[in-house]
mmCIF file of C-alpha atoms in Angstrom:
data_model
loop_
_atom_site.group_PDB
_atom_site.id
_atom_site.type_symbol
_atom_site.label_atom_id
_atom_site.label_comp_id
_atom_site.label_asym_id
_atom_site.label_seq_id
_atom_site.Cartn_x
_atom_site.Cartn_y
_atom_site.Cartn_z
ATOM 1 C CA MET A 1 -23.321 17.221 20.647
ATOM 2 C CA PHE A 2 -20.216 15.024 20.501
ATOM 3 C CA ARG A 3 -20.741 13.172 23.785
ATOM 4 C CA ASN A 4 -21.367 9.855 21.993
ATOM 5 C CA ALA A 5 -19.207 10.574 18.950
ATOM 6 C CA ASN A 6 -17.178 7.373 19.367
ATOM 7 C CA TYR A 7 -20.320 5.205 19.312
ATOM 8 C CA ILE A 8 -21.711 7.063 16.307
ATOM 9 C CA TYR A 9 -18.432 6.882 14.394
ATOM 10 C CA THR A 10 -18.102 3.147 15.053
ATOM 11 C CA VAL A 11 -21.576 2.526 13.604
ATOM 12 C CA TYR A 12 -20.594 4.657 10.600
ATOM 13 C CA GLN A 13 -17.435 2.573 10.086
ATOM 14 C CA GLU A 14 -19.172 -0.795 10.469
ATOM 15 C CA ARG A 15 -22.390 0.199 8.604
ATOM 16 C CA ASN A 16 -24.155 -2.144 10.985
ATOM 17 C CA PHE A 17 -25.423 -1.747 14.577
ATOM 18 C CA SER A 18 -24.760 -5.378 15.499
ATOM 19 C CA ARG A 19 -21.114 -5.368 14.367
ATOM 20 C CA ALA A 20 -20.548 -1.954 15.945
ATOM 21 C CA ALA A 21 -21.966 -3.190 19.263
ATOM 22 C CA GLU A 22 -19.607 -6.181 19.222
ATOM 23 C CA LYS A 23 -16.656 -3.901 18.530
ATOM 24 C CA LEU A 24 -17.695 -1.585 21.400
ATOM 25 C CA PHE A 25 -18.403 -4.506 23.771
ATOM 26 C CA ILE A 26 -21.976 -3.402 24.494
ATOM 27 C CA SER A 27 -25.366 -4.827 23.578
ATOM 28 C CA GLN A 28 -27.014 -3.850 20.309
ATOM 29 C CA SER A 29 -30.112 -2.581 22.108
ATOM 30 C CA SER A 30 -28.001 -0.360 24.366
ATOM 31 C CA LEU A 31 -26.092 1.031 21.389
ATOM 32 C CA SER A 32 -29.283 1.697 19.404
ATOM 33 C CA LEU A 33 -30.871 3.474 22.374
ATOM 34 C CA THR A 34 -27.752 5.583 23.005
ATOM 35 C CA ILE A 35 -27.584 6.752 19.396
ATOM 36 C CA LYS A 36 -31.331 7.379 19.258
ATOM 37 C CA LYS A 37 -31.065 9.627 22.335
ATOM 38 C CA ALA A 38 -28.037 11.374 20.826
ATOM 39 C CA GLU A 39 -30.004 12.123 17.645
ATOM 40 C CA GLU A 40 -32.904 13.463 19.716
ATOM 41 C CA ARG A 41 -30.545 15.621 21.752
ATOM 42 C CA ILE A 42 -28.862 16.956 18.587
ATOM 43 C CA GLY A 43 -32.211 17.529 16.909
ATOM 44 C CA ALA A 44 -31.548 15.708 13.628
ATOM 45 C CA PRO A 45 -31.150 12.074 12.490
ATOM 46 C CA ILE A 46 -27.599 10.964 11.706
ATOM 47 C CA PHE A 47 -28.304 7.573 10.156
ATOM 48 C CA ASN A 48 -30.623 6.564 7.344
ATOM 49 C CA ARG A 49 -32.026 3.282 8.653
ATOM 50 C CA SER A 50 -34.245 2.646 5.620
ATOM 51 C CA VAL A 51 -31.337 1.354 3.506
ATOM 52 C CA SER A 52 -29.078 -1.661 3.926
ATOM 53 C CA PRO A 53 -26.329 -1.309 4.931
ATOM 54 C CA ILE A 54 -27.315 1.755 6.918
ATOM 55 C CA GLY A 55 -26.209 5.072 5.470
ATOM 56 C CA LEU A 56 -25.841 8.674 6.535
ATOM 57 C CA THR A 57 -28.363 11.474 6.250
ATOM 58 C CA GLU A 58 -27.212 14.811 4.860
ATOM 59 C CA PHE A 59 -26.751 16.032 8.420
ATOM 60 C CA GLY A 60 -25.009 12.763 9.280
ATOM 61 C CA LYS A 61 -22.390 13.399 6.598
ATOM 62 C CA LYS A 62 -21.631 16.802 8.123
ATOM 63 C CA TYR A 63 -21.517 15.298 11.613
ATOM 64 C CA ILE A 64 -19.032 12.562 10.590
ATOM 65 C CA ALA A 65 -16.867 15.138 8.783
ATOM 66 C CA ALA A 66 -16.792 17.195 11.994
ATOM 67 C CA VAL A 67 -15.842 14.121 14.060
ATOM 68 C CA GLU A 68 -12.990 13.311 11.673
ATOM 69 C CA GLU A 69 -11.751 16.898 11.868
ATOM 70 C CA MET A 70 -11.853 16.700 15.676
ATOM 71 C CA ARG A 71 -9.834 13.485 15.537
ATOM 72 C CA ARG A 72 -7.229 15.142 13.341
ATOM 73 C CA ILE A 73 -6.996 18.065 15.758
ATOM 74 C CA GLN A 74 -6.640 15.666 18.678
ATOM 75 C CA ASN A 75 -3.910 13.710 16.880
ATOM 76 C CA ARG A 76 -2.020 16.907 16.086
ATOM 77 C CA LEU A 77 -2.213 18.034 19.703
ATOM 78 C CA GLU A 78 -1.034 14.654 20.965
ATOM 79 C CA ASN A 79 1.842 14.663 18.490
ATOM 80 C CA ASP A 80 2.830 18.177 19.594
ATOM 81 C CA ILE A 81 3.085 16.872 23.148
ATOM 82 C CA TYR A 82 5.163 13.924 21.965
ATOM 83 C CA GLU A 83 7.551 16.224 20.143
ATOM 84 C CA ILE A 84 7.985 18.335 23.276
ATOM 85 C CA ASN A 85 9.004 15.144 25.054
ATOM 86 C CA HIS A 86 11.635 14.444 22.336
ATOM 87 C CA LEU A 87 9.941 11.240 21.232
ATOM 88 C CA LYS A 88 10.156 9.714 24.684
ATOM 89 C CA GLN A 89 6.616 8.637 23.919
ATOM 90 C CA GLY A 90 4.386 8.942 20.896
ATOM 91 C CA HIS A 91 2.590 7.148 18.113
ATOM 92 C CA LEU A 92 3.300 6.440 14.459
ATOM 93 C CA SER A 93 0.894 4.683 12.114
ATOM 94 C CA VAL A 94 2.180 3.392 8.759
ATOM 95 C CA GLY A 95 0.171 1.776 5.965
ATOM 96 C CA ALA A 96 1.530 -0.514 3.242
ATOM 97 C CA GLY A 97 0.506 -3.292 0.891
ATOM 98 C CA ASN A 98 1.206 -6.978 1.467
ATOM 99 C CA PHE A 99 4.639 -7.210 -0.157
ATOM 100 C CA HIS A 100 5.958 -3.895 1.161
ATOM 101 C CA SER A 101 4.767 -4.576 4.710
ATOM 102 C CA THR A 102 6.292 -8.070 4.674
ATOM 103 C CA TYR A 103 9.660 -7.491 3.030
ATOM 104 C CA LEU A 104 10.504 -3.765 2.970
ATOM 105 C CA LEU A 105 8.930 -2.004 5.948
ATOM 106 C CA PRO A 106 10.678 -4.232 8.531
ATOM 107 C CA LEU A 107 14.001 -2.938 7.191
ATOM 108 C CA ALA A 108 13.021 0.530 8.466
ATOM 109 C CA LEU A 109 10.827 -0.395 11.427
ATOM 110 C CA SER A 110 13.548 -2.350 13.203
ATOM 111 C CA PRO A 111 16.134 0.487 13.369
ATOM 112 C CA PHE A 112 13.365 3.000 14.120
ATOM 113 C CA ARG A 113 12.237 0.949 17.107
ATOM 114 C CA GLU A 114 15.832 0.668 18.288
ATOM 115 C CA ALA A 115 16.255 4.442 18.099
ATOM 116 C CA TYR A 116 12.848 5.292 19.629
ATOM 117 C CA PRO A 117 11.703 2.301 21.693
ATOM 118 C CA LYS A 118 8.935 4.232 23.472
ATOM 119 C CA VAL A 119 7.206 5.345 20.277
ATOM 120 C CA LEU A 120 4.258 3.052 19.607
ATOM 121 C CA VAL A 121 4.293 1.934 15.964
ATOM 122 C CA ASP A 122 1.053 0.776 14.377
ATOM 123 C CA MET A 123 1.135 -0.904 10.948
ATOM 124 C CA HIS A 124 -1.882 -1.216 8.625
ATOM 125 C CA GLU A 125 -1.765 -3.741 5.787
ATOM 126 C CA SER A 126 -4.289 -3.419 2.948
ATOM 127 C CA THR A 127 -4.722 -2.311 -0.665
ATOM 128 C CA THR A 128 -3.508 1.138 -1.714
ATOM 129 C CA GLN A 129 -7.109 2.196 -2.332
ATOM 130 C CA GLU A 130 -8.185 1.327 1.213
ATOM 131 C CA LEU A 131 -5.033 2.781 2.748
ATOM 132 C CA LEU A 132 -5.577 6.055 0.887
ATOM 133 C CA LYS A 133 -8.979 6.357 2.538
ATOM 134 C CA LYS A 134 -7.368 5.815 5.935
ATOM 135 C CA LEU A 135 -4.670 8.370 5.118
ATOM 136 C CA ASP A 136 -7.263 10.977 4.142
ATOM 137 C CA ARG A 137 -9.294 10.277 7.293
ATOM 138 C CA GLY A 138 -6.209 10.635 9.457
ATOM 139 C CA GLU A 139 -6.285 6.999 10.591
ATOM 140 C CA ILE A 140 -2.703 6.452 9.401
ATOM 141 C CA ASP A 141 0.174 8.946 9.309
ATOM 142 C CA LEU A 142 2.177 7.633 6.359
ATOM 143 C CA LEU A 143 1.461 5.561 3.265
ATOM 144 C CA PHE A 144 4.205 3.370 1.825
ATOM 145 C CA SER A 145 3.402 2.799 -1.868
ATOM 146 C CA ASN A 146 4.746 2.509 -5.415
ATOM 147 C CA LYS A 147 1.676 4.246 -6.827
ATOM 148 C CA HIS A 148 2.068 7.830 -8.034
ATOM 149 C CA LEU A 149 -0.244 10.096 -6.040
ATOM 150 C CA PRO A 150 -1.291 13.677 -6.937
ATOM 151 C CA GLU A 151 1.393 16.148 -5.864
ATOM 152 C CA LYS A 152 -1.242 18.787 -5.103
ATOM 153 C CA GLN A 153 -2.643 16.620 -2.321
ATOM 154 C CA TYR A 154 0.309 14.661 -0.964
ATOM 155 C CA ARG A 155 3.923 15.207 -0.008
ATOM 156 C CA LYS A 156 6.242 12.556 -1.400
ATOM 157 C CA PHE A 157 9.544 11.158 -0.140
ATOM 158 C CA VAL A 158 11.228 8.663 -2.472
ATOM 159 C CA ILE A 159 12.648 5.632 -0.669
ATOM 160 C CA CYS A 160 14.005 3.520 -3.535
ATOM 161 C CA HIS A 161 13.279 2.579 -7.135
ATOM 162 C CA GLU A 162 12.294 -0.699 -8.736
ATOM 163 C CA PHE A 163 11.777 -2.105 -12.215
ATOM 164 C CA THR A 164 9.575 -4.810 -13.658
ATOM 165 C CA VAL A 165 10.783 -8.344 -14.278
ATOM 166 C CA LEU A 166 9.195 -11.112 -16.315
ATOM 167 C CA VAL A 167 9.292 -14.448 -14.465
ATOM 168 C CA VAL A 168 8.694 -17.432 -16.761
ATOM 169 C CA PRO A 169 8.616 -21.142 -15.815
ATOM 170 C CA GLU A 170 11.409 -23.028 -17.579
ATOM 171 C CA LYS A 171 8.936 -25.269 -19.411
ATOM 172 C CA TYR A 172 7.791 -22.199 -21.400
ATOM 173 C CA CYS A 173 11.367 -21.149 -22.256
ATOM 174 C CA THR A 174 12.158 -23.841 -24.806
ATOM 175 C CA CYS A 175 13.760 -21.560 -27.412
ATOM 176 C CA PRO A 176 17.576 -21.470 -26.900
ATOM 177 C CA GLU A 177 17.838 -17.877 -28.186
ATOM 178 C CA ILE A 178 15.306 -16.683 -25.620
ATOM 179 C CA ARG A 179 16.874 -18.630 -22.765
ATOM 180 C CA GLN A 180 20.183 -16.938 -23.506
ATOM 181 C CA GLN A 181 18.532 -13.609 -22.632
ATOM 182 C CA ALA A 182 17.531 -14.836 -19.175
ATOM 183 C CA ARG A 183 19.276 -13.255 -16.179
ATOM 184 C CA THR A 184 20.026 -14.555 -12.733
ATOM 185 C CA ARG A 185 18.328 -13.231 -9.608
ATOM 186 C CA GLU A 186 21.648 -11.727 -8.561
ATOM 187 C CA GLU A 187 21.982 -9.759 -11.805
ATOM 188 C CA LEU A 188 18.458 -8.367 -11.577
ATOM 189 C CA SER A 189 18.951 -7.500 -7.923
ATOM 190 C CA ARG A 190 22.344 -5.881 -8.376
ATOM 191 C CA TYR A 191 21.929 -3.786 -11.506
ATOM 192 C CA PRO A 192 20.284 -0.353 -11.255
ATOM 193 C CA VAL A 193 17.731 0.956 -13.733
ATOM 194 C CA GLN A 194 20.501 2.829 -15.567
ATOM 195 C CA GLN A 195 21.846 -0.526 -16.746
ATOM 196 C CA LEU A 196 18.529 -1.164 -18.491
ATOM 197 C CA GLU A 197 18.382 2.306 -19.993
ATOM 198 C CA ASN A 198 21.874 1.863 -21.454
ATOM 199 C CA HIS A 199 21.016 -1.682 -22.588
ATOM 200 C CA LEU A 200 23.891 -3.077 -20.532
ATOM 201 C CA LEU A 201 21.253 -5.502 -19.297
ATOM 202 C CA PRO A 202 19.339 -6.120 -22.576
ATOM 203 C CA PRO A 203 15.564 -6.457 -22.173
ATOM 204 C CA VAL A 204 13.498 -9.272 -23.623
ATOM 205 C CA PHE A 205 10.585 -8.623 -25.983
ATOM 206 C CA LEU A 206 7.155 -9.690 -24.746
ATOM 207 C CA THR A 207 6.244 -10.813 -28.264
ATOM 208 C CA ASN A 208 8.412 -13.881 -27.621
ATOM 209 C CA PHE A 209 5.810 -15.023 -25.079
ATOM 210 C CA GLN A 210 2.545 -14.649 -26.990
ATOM 211 C CA GLN A 211 1.736 -18.345 -26.501
ATOM 212 C CA THR A 212 2.666 -18.355 -22.813
ATOM 213 C CA PRO A 213 -0.088 -18.354 -20.158
ATOM 214 C CA PHE A 214 0.097 -15.467 -17.678
ATOM 215 C CA VAL A 215 -0.775 -15.030 -14.012
ATOM 216 C CA LEU A 216 -1.628 -11.338 -13.526
ATOM 217 C CA LEU A 217 -3.077 -9.033 -10.921
ATOM 218 C CA ARG A 218 -6.692 -7.935 -11.214
ATOM 219 C CA PRO A 219 -7.635 -4.970 -13.438
ATOM 220 C CA GLY A 220 -7.373 -1.636 -11.628
ATOM 221 C CA ASN A 221 -4.207 -2.568 -9.773
ATOM 222 C CA ASN A 222 -1.254 -0.239 -10.424
ATOM 223 C CA SER A 223 1.018 -3.111 -11.477
ATOM 224 C CA ARG A 224 -1.696 -4.535 -13.743
ATOM 225 C CA GLN A 225 -2.058 -1.168 -15.470
ATOM 226 C CA ARG A 226 1.655 -1.149 -16.276
ATOM 227 C CA ALA A 227 1.475 -4.746 -17.495
ATOM 228 C CA ASP A 228 -1.484 -3.918 -19.755
ATOM 229 C CA THR A 229 0.518 -1.022 -21.232
ATOM 230 C CA LEU A 230 3.389 -3.385 -22.012
ATOM 231 C CA PHE A 231 1.060 -5.888 -23.707
ATOM 232 C CA LEU A 232 -0.630 -3.107 -25.675
ATOM 233 C CA GLU A 233 2.699 -1.866 -26.996
ATOM 234 C CA ALA A 234 3.744 -5.450 -27.774
ATOM 235 C CA GLY A 235 0.598 -5.771 -29.900
ATOM 236 C CA PHE A 236 -1.106 -8.789 -28.343
ATOM 237 C CA GLN A 237 -3.546 -9.807 -25.626
ATOM 238 C CA PRO A 238 -2.041 -12.283 -23.155
ATOM 239 C CA SER A 239 -3.665 -15.571 -22.250
ATOM 240 C CA VAL A 240 -4.532 -14.929 -18.595
ATOM 241 C CA VAL A 241 -5.110 -18.147 -16.658
ATOM 242 C CA LEU A 242 -5.576 -16.510 -13.258
ATOM 243 C CA GLU A 243 -6.066 -13.019 -11.791
ATOM 244 C CA LEU A 244 -4.993 -12.237 -8.234
ATOM 245 C CA ASP A 245 -4.870 -9.484 -5.624
ATOM 246 C CA GLN A 246 -1.238 -9.877 -4.542
ATOM 247 C CA ALA A 247 1.903 -9.811 -6.700
ATOM 248 C CA SER A 248 3.686 -12.098 -4.241
ATOM 249 C CA THR A 249 1.064 -14.787 -4.907
ATOM 250 C CA ALA A 250 1.522 -14.374 -8.667
ATOM 251 C CA TYR A 251 5.271 -14.813 -8.172
ATOM 252 C CA ARG A 252 4.790 -18.031 -6.198
ATOM 253 C CA LEU A 253 2.366 -19.415 -8.797
ATOM 254 C CA ALA A 254 4.864 -18.640 -11.556
ATOM 255 C CA ALA A 255 7.437 -20.564 -9.528
ATOM 256 C CA SER A 256 5.006 -23.498 -9.396
ATOM 257 C CA GLY A 257 4.829 -23.538 -13.207
ATOM 258 C CA LEU A 258 1.273 -22.220 -13.659
ATOM 259 C CA GLY A 259 2.281 -19.362 -15.943
ATOM 260 C CA ALA A 260 4.462 -16.299 -16.388
ATOM 261 C CA ALA A 261 4.196 -13.350 -13.994
ATOM 262 C CA ILE A 262 5.248 -9.704 -14.152
ATOM 263 C CA VAL A 263 6.692 -8.623 -10.801
ATOM 264 C CA SER A 264 9.131 -6.177 -9.217
ATOM 265 C CA ASN A 265 12.859 -6.874 -9.187
ATOM 266 C CA LEU A 266 12.665 -6.204 -5.432
ATOM 267 C CA MET A 267 10.317 -9.162 -5.106
ATOM 268 C CA VAL A 268 12.799 -11.327 -6.984
ATOM 269 C CA ARG A 269 15.519 -9.975 -4.699
ATOM 270 C CA THR A 270 13.795 -10.512 -1.353
ATOM 271 C CA MET A 271 11.526 -13.549 -1.719
ATOM 272 C CA GLU A 272 12.607 -17.179 -1.713
ATOM 273 C CA PRO A 273 14.035 -18.052 -5.154
ATOM 274 C CA PRO A 274 12.041 -20.432 -7.364
ATOM 275 C CA GLN A 275 13.872 -23.495 -8.619
ATOM 276 C CA HIS A 276 12.776 -23.694 -12.245
ATOM 277 C CA CYS A 277 12.155 -20.185 -13.562
ATOM 278 C CA CYS A 278 13.813 -17.810 -16.007
ATOM 279 C CA PHE A 279 14.079 -14.077 -15.266
ATOM 280 C CA PHE A 280 13.930 -11.398 -17.958
ATOM 281 C CA PRO A 281 14.223 -7.599 -17.660
ATOM 282 C CA LEU A 282 11.634 -5.652 -19.669
ATOM 283 C CA GLU A 283 11.818 -2.356 -21.539
ATOM 284 C CA VAL A 284 11.927 0.917 -19.588
ATOM 285 C CA PRO A 285 10.380 3.467 -18.962
ATOM 286 C CA HIS A 286 7.052 1.685 -18.366
ATOM 287 C CA THR A 287 8.740 -0.809 -16.086
ATOM 288 C CA GLU A 288 10.421 1.699 -13.752
ATOM 289 C CA GLN A 289 8.751 3.233 -10.727
ATOM 290 C CA TYR A 290 9.553 4.582 -7.297
ATOM 291 C CA ILE A 291 8.563 3.341 -3.876
ATOM 292 C CA SER A 292 7.741 6.385 -1.783
ATOM 293 C CA VAL A 293 6.292 7.509 1.511
ATOM 294 C CA TYR A 294 3.269 9.821 1.245
ATOM 295 C CA PHE A 295 1.259 11.962 3.631
ATOM 296 C CA PRO A 296 -1.350 14.720 3.055
ATOM 297 C CA LYS A 297 0.012 18.214 2.497
ATOM 298 C CA GLU A 298 -2.524 19.589 4.960
ATOM 299 C CA ALA A 299 -1.162 17.311 7.682
ATOM 300 C CA ILE A 300 1.606 18.338 10.052
ATOM 301 C CA MET A 301 4.795 16.286 9.839
ATOM 302 C CA THR A 302 5.532 15.099 13.344
ATOM 303 C CA LYS A 303 8.963 14.323 14.692
ATOM 304 C CA ALA A 304 8.156 10.604 14.606
ATOM 305 C CA MET A 305 7.160 10.804 10.928
ATOM 306 C CA GLU A 306 10.270 12.799 10.072
ATOM 307 C CA GLU A 307 12.612 10.372 11.816
ATOM 308 C CA PHE A 308 10.928 7.309 10.302
ATOM 309 C CA ILE A 309 11.293 8.723 6.777
ATOM 310 C CA LYS A 310 14.968 9.539 7.402
ATOM 311 C CA ILE A 311 15.655 6.015 8.633
ATOM 312 C CA ALA A 312 13.667 4.392 5.793
ATOM 313 C CA ARG A 313 15.589 6.343 3.131
ATOM 314 C CA ILE A 314 18.857 5.017 4.532
ATOM 315 C CA ALA A 315 17.998 1.530 5.793
ATOM 316 C CA ILE A 316 15.941 0.170 2.876
ATOM 317 C CA PRO A 317 18.265 1.101 -0.047
ATOM 318 C CA ALA A 318 21.263 -0.103 1.993
ATOM 319 C CA VAL A 319 19.882 -3.652 2.045
ATOM 320 C CA LEU A 320 18.391 -3.677 -1.449
#
């Protein structure tokens, strides 16, 4: 029944016979014939070919679920073998968004590779929504994210915390009183959240920037949701000149003078500093969040996962 499971699963992933055939390095006609024979042998159709892109039949959904469960079992067995060998070989797959995979994950991956050079590390870079799907399907082992996930479904290991910073081009900071509230990159990088809570690093009020254009992330993004909450509490709708998918792009556009951006203090800390921008801390608690590593509670924590989390919890905060 599962003789051609890899072919069938690839078609399911690609939703297209032609793309699946290219990925499998076989002809489309050969792939179509193989799957047709597999369906005849099983005794039920797996794919609904009457819709575009192709979908799954009711039986097909059960078949794919069984294949994914088999893959999880296979991964667990392989990881058990790796643990027996004391991580002399193995595999670890980590997912993260653009900023985290570029600036934070390398801080943990480098010492992990030094400690376990024979463990193959695979990194997936995408949106949290897409990475969550991969995590649930068992395609990645760990998810590196600042989004809060349900505790009933996922185990959580906090790596570090961050808070939100308002980055404003100097040309929009013409009021002397407001400019006096601006902080340097070093101050925002050095001070912990407790400094904000105790007002040792006084926050700026968003109402001072009602006439300022903003560069924000698209609706639905975790950071955009927090920004919308801040604007709602400030009592005004911002003038949004551009919506983006990546916070790092918003930061660069703010540096170019296009408009103000709301980003993480870790981004201000790690990315190249803009020349003509003012930095302002914002009110907590809406601006504070934690960057954590997640994996499904039903999954088994392998030795590779355990060691990576240990290293990440030491290496990343040490640099930040």
